[in-house]
PDB file of C-alpha atoms in Angstrom:
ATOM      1  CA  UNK A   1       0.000   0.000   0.000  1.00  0.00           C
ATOM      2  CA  UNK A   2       1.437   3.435  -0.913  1.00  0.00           C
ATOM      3  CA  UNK A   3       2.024   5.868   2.041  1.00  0.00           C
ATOM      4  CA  UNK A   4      -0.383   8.241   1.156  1.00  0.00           C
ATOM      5  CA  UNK A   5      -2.934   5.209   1.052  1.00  0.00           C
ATOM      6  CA  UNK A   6      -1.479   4.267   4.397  1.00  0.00           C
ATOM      7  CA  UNK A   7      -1.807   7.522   6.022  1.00  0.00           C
ATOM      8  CA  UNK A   8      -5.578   7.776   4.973  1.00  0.00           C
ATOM      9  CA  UNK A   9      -6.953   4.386   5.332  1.00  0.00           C
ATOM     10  CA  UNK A  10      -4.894   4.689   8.990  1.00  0.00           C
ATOM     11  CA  UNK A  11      -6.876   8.373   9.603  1.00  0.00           C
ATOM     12  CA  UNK A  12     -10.398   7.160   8.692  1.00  0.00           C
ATOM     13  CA  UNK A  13     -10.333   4.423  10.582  1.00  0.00           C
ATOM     14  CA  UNK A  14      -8.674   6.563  13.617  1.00  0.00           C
ATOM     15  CA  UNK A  15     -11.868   9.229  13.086  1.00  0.00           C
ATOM     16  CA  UNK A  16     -14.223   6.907  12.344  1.00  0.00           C
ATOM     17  CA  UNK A  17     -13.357   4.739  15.861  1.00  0.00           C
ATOM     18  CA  UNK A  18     -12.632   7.892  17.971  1.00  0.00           C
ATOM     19  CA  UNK A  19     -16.195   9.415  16.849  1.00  0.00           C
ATOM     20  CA  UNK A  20     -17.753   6.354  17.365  1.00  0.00           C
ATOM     21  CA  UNK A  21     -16.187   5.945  20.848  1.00  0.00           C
ATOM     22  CA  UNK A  22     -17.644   9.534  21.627  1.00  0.00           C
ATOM     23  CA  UNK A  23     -21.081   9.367  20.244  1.00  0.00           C
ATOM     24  CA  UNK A  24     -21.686   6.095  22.329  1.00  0.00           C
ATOM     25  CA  UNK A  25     -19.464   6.406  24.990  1.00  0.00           C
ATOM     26  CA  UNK A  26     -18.304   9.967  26.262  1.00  0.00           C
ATOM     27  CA  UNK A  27     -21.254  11.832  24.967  1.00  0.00           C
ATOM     28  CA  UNK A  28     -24.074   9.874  26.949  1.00  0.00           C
ATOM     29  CA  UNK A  29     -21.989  10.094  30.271  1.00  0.00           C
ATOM     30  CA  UNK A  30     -20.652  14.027  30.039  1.00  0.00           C
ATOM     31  CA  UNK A  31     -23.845  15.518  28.539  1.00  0.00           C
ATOM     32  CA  UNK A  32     -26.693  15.172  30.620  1.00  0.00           C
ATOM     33  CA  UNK A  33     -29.823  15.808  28.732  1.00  0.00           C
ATOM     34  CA  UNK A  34     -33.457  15.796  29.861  1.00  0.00           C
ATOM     35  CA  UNK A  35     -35.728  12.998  29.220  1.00  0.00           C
ATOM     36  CA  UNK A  36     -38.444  15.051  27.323  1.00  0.00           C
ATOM     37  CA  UNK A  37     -37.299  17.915  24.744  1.00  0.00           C
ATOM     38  CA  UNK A  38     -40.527  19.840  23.027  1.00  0.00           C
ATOM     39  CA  UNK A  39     -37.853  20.137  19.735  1.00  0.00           C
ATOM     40  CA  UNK A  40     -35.507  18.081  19.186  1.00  0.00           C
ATOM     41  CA  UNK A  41     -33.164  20.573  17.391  1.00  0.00           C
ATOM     42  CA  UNK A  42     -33.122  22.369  21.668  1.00  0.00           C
ATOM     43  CA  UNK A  43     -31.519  19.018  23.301  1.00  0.00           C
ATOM     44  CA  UNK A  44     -27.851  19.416  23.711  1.00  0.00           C
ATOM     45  CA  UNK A  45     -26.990  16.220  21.873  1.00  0.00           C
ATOM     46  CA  UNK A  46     -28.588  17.173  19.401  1.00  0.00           C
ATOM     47  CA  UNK A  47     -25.790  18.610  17.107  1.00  0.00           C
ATOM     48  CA  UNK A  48     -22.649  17.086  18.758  1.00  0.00           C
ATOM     49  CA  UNK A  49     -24.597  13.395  17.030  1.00  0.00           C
ATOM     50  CA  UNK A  50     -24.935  15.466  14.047  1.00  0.00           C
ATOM     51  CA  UNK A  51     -21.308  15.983  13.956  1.00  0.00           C
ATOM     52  CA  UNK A  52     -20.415  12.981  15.171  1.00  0.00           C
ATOM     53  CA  UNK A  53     -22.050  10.872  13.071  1.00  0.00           C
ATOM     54  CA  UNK A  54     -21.022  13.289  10.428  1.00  0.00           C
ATOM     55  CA  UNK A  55     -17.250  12.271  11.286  1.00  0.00           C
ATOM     56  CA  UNK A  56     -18.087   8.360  11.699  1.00  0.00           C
ATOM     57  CA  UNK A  57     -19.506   8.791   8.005  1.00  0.00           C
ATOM     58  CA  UNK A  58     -16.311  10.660   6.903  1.00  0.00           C
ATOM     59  CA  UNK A  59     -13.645   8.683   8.474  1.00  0.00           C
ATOM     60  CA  UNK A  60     -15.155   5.238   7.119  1.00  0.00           C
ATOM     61  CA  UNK A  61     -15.674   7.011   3.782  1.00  0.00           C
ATOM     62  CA  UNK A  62     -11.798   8.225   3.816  1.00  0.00           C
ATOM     63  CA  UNK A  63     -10.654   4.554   4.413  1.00  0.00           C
ATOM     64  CA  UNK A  64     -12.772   2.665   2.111  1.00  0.00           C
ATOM     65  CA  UNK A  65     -11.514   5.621  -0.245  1.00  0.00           C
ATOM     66  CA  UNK A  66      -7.980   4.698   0.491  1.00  0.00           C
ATOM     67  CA  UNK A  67      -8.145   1.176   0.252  1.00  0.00           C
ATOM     68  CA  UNK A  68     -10.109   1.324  -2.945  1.00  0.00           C
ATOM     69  CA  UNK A  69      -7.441   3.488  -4.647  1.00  0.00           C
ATOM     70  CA  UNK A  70      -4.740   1.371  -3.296  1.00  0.00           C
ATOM     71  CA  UNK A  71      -6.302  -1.800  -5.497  1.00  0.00           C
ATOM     72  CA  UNK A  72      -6.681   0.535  -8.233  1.00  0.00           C
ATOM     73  CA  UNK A  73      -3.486   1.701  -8.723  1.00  0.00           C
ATOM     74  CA  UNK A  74      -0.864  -0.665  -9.630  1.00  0.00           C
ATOM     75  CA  UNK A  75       2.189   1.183 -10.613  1.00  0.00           C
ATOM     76  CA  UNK A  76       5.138  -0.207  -8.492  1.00  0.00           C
ATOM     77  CA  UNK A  77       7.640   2.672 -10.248  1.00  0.00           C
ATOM     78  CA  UNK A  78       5.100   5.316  -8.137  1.00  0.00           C
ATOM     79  CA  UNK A  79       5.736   4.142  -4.807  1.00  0.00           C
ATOM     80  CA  UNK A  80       9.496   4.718  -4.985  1.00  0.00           C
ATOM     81  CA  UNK A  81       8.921   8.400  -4.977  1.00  0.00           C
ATOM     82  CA  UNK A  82       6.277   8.248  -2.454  1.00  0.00           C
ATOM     83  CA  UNK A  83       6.144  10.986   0.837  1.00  0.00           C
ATOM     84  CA  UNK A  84       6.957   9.228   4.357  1.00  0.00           C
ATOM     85  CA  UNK A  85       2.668   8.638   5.473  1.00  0.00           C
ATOM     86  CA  UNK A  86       3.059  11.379   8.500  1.00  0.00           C
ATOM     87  CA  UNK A  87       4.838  14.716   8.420  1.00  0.00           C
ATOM     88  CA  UNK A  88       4.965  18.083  10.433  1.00  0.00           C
ATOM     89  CA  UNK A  89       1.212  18.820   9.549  1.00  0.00           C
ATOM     90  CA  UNK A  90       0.225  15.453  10.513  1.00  0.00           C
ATOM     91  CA  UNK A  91       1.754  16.613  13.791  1.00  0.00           C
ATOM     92  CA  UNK A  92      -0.018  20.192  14.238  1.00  0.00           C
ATOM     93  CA  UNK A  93      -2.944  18.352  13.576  1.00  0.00           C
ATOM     94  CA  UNK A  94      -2.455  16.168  16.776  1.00  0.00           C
ATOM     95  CA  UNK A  95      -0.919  19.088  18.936  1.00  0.00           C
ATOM     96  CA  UNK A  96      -4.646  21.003  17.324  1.00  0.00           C
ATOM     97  CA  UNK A  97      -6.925  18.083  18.913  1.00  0.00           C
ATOM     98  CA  UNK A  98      -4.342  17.967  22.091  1.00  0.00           C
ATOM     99  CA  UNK A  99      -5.323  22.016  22.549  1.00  0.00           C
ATOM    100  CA  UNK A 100      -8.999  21.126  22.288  1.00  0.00           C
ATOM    101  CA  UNK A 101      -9.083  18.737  24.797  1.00  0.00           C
ATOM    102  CA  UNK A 102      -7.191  21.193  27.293  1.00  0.00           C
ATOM    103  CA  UNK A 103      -9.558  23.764  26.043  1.00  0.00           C
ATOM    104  CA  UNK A 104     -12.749  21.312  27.189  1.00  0.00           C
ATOM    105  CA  UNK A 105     -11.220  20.503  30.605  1.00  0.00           C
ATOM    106  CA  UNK A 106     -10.518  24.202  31.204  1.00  0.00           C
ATOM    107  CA  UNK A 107     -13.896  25.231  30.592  1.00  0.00           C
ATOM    108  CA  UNK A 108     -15.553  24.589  33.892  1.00  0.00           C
ATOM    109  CA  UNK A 109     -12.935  26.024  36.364  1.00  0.00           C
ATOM    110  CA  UNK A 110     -12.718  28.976  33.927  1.00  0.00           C
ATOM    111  CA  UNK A 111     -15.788  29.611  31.859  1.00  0.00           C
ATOM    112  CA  UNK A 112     -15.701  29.841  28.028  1.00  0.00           C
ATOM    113  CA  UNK A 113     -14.012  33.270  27.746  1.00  0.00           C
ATOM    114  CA  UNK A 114     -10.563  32.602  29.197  1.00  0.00           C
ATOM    115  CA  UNK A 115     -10.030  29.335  27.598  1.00  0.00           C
ATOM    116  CA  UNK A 116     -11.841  30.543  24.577  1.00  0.00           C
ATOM    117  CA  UNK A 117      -9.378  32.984  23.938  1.00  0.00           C
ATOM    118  CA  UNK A 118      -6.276  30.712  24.500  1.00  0.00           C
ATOM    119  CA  UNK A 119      -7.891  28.327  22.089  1.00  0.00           C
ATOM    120  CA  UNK A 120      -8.086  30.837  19.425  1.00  0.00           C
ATOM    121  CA  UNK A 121      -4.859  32.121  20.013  1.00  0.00           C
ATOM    122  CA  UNK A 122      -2.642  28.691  20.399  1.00  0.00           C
ATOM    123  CA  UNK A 123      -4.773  27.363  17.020  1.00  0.00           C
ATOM    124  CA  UNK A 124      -3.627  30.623  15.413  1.00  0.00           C
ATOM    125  CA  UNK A 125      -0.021  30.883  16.687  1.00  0.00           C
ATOM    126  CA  UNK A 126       0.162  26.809  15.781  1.00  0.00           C
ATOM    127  CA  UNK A 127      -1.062  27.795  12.069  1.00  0.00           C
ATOM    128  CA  UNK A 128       1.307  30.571  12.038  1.00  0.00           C
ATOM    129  CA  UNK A 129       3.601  31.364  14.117  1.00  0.00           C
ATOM    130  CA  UNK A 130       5.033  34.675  13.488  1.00  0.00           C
ATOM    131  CA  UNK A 131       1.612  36.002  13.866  1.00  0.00           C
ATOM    132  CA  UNK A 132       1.592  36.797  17.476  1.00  0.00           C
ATOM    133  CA  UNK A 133       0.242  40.518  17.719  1.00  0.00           C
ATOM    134  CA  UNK A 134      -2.462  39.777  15.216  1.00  0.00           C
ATOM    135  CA  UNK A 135      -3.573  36.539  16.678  1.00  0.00           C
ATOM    136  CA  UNK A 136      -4.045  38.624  20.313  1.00  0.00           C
ATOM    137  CA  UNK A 137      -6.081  40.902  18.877  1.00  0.00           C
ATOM    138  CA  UNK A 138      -7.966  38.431  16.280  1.00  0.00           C
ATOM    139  CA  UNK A 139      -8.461  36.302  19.444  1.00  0.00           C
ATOM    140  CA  UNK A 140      -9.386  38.909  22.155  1.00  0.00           C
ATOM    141  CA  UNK A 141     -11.950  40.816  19.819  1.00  0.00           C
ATOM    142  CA  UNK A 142     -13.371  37.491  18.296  1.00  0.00           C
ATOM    143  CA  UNK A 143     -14.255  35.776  21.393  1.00  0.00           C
ATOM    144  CA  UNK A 144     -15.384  38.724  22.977  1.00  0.00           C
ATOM    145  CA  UNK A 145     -17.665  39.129  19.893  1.00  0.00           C
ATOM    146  CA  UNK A 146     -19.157  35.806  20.272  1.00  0.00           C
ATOM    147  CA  UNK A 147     -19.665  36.631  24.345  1.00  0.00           C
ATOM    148  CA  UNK A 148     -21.455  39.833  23.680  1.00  0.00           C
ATOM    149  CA  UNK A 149     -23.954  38.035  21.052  1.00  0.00           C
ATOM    150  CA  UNK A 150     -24.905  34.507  23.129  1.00  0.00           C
ATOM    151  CA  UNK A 151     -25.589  37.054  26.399  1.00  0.00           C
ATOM    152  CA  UNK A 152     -26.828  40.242  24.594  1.00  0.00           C
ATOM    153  CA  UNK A 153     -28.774  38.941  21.496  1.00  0.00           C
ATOM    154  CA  UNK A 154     -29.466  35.147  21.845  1.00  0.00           C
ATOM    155  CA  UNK A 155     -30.002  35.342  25.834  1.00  0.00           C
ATOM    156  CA  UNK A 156     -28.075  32.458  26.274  1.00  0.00           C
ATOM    157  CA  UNK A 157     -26.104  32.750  29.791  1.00  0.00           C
ATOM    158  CA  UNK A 158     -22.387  32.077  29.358  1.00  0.00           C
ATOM    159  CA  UNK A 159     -20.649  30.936  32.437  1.00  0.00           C
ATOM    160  CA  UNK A 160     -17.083  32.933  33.202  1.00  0.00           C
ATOM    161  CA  UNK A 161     -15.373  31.131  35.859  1.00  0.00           C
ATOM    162  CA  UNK A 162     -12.656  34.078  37.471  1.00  0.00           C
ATOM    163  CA  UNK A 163     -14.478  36.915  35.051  1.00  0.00           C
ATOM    164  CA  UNK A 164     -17.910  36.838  37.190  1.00  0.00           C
ATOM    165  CA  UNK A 165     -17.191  39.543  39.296  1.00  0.00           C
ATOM    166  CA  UNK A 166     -15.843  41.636  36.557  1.00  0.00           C
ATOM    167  CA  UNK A 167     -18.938  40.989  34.295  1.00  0.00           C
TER     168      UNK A 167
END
């Protein structure tokens, strides 16, 4: 199998089993939802199964992809000039989920804002680096966007951990 075949039948099947694991596993235990929802589209499963089925679908689909282009394509002189299956990217991406679950365990001792922010702002710096200033203010102004609408125009109380008293 080619690298690049490698590397995608080995990340479908690595989405497809870690949203899989979620959706049945993590999402019944961490999200407690009430028995009886007037719309379905209000209970707060609702879109995280969306999305996780969404990736399920995805991940297979990449892998069966990947496997199916592997049997197609025959040419042994290819493979000799093929990329190594995981490089720096491959890496960023992993660091990128690392920061997201950092960002989820965060949010209850500190609200959304604080670790809101520093999610925005590591994601940024991680995409590029040099971009420090920009990604502070990008960052800052962005989440603090997003605040003002869920409180202001949605109604939708935001919890702040350490920025309750301030707000």
């Amino acid at each position: 199998m080619k690298t690049a075949h490698k590397r995608d039948f080995v990340l479908g099947l690595f989405a497809c089993a870690l949203a899989l694991i979620i959706l049945f596993g993590v999402l019944p235990w961490a999200v407690k939802a009430p028995k009886v929802v007037p719309n379905l589209a209000l209970s707060p499963t609702f879109w995280p199964r969306i999305i996780l089925v969404s990736v399920a679908g995805f991940g297979a689909f990449l892998a069966v992809r990947a496997f199916y282009d592997k049997v197609q394509d025959n040419d042994p002189l290819r493979s000799e000039f093929d990329e190594p299956p995981f490089g720096a990217s491959d890496l960023r991406v992993i660091l990128a989920g690392g920061l997201m679950i950092v960002f989820c365990s965060l949010l209850k001792p500190l609200g959304v804002v604080l670790p809101g922010i520093a999610l925005l702002l590591a994601m940024i710096v991680l995409h590029e680096p040099r971009q420090w200033p920009k990604a502070i203010f990008v960052s800052v102004i962005f989440v603090a966007a997003l605040y003002m609408f869920f409180r202001f125009v949605a109604k939708v109380p935001v919890p702040l951990g350490p920025l309750n008293s301030v707000f």
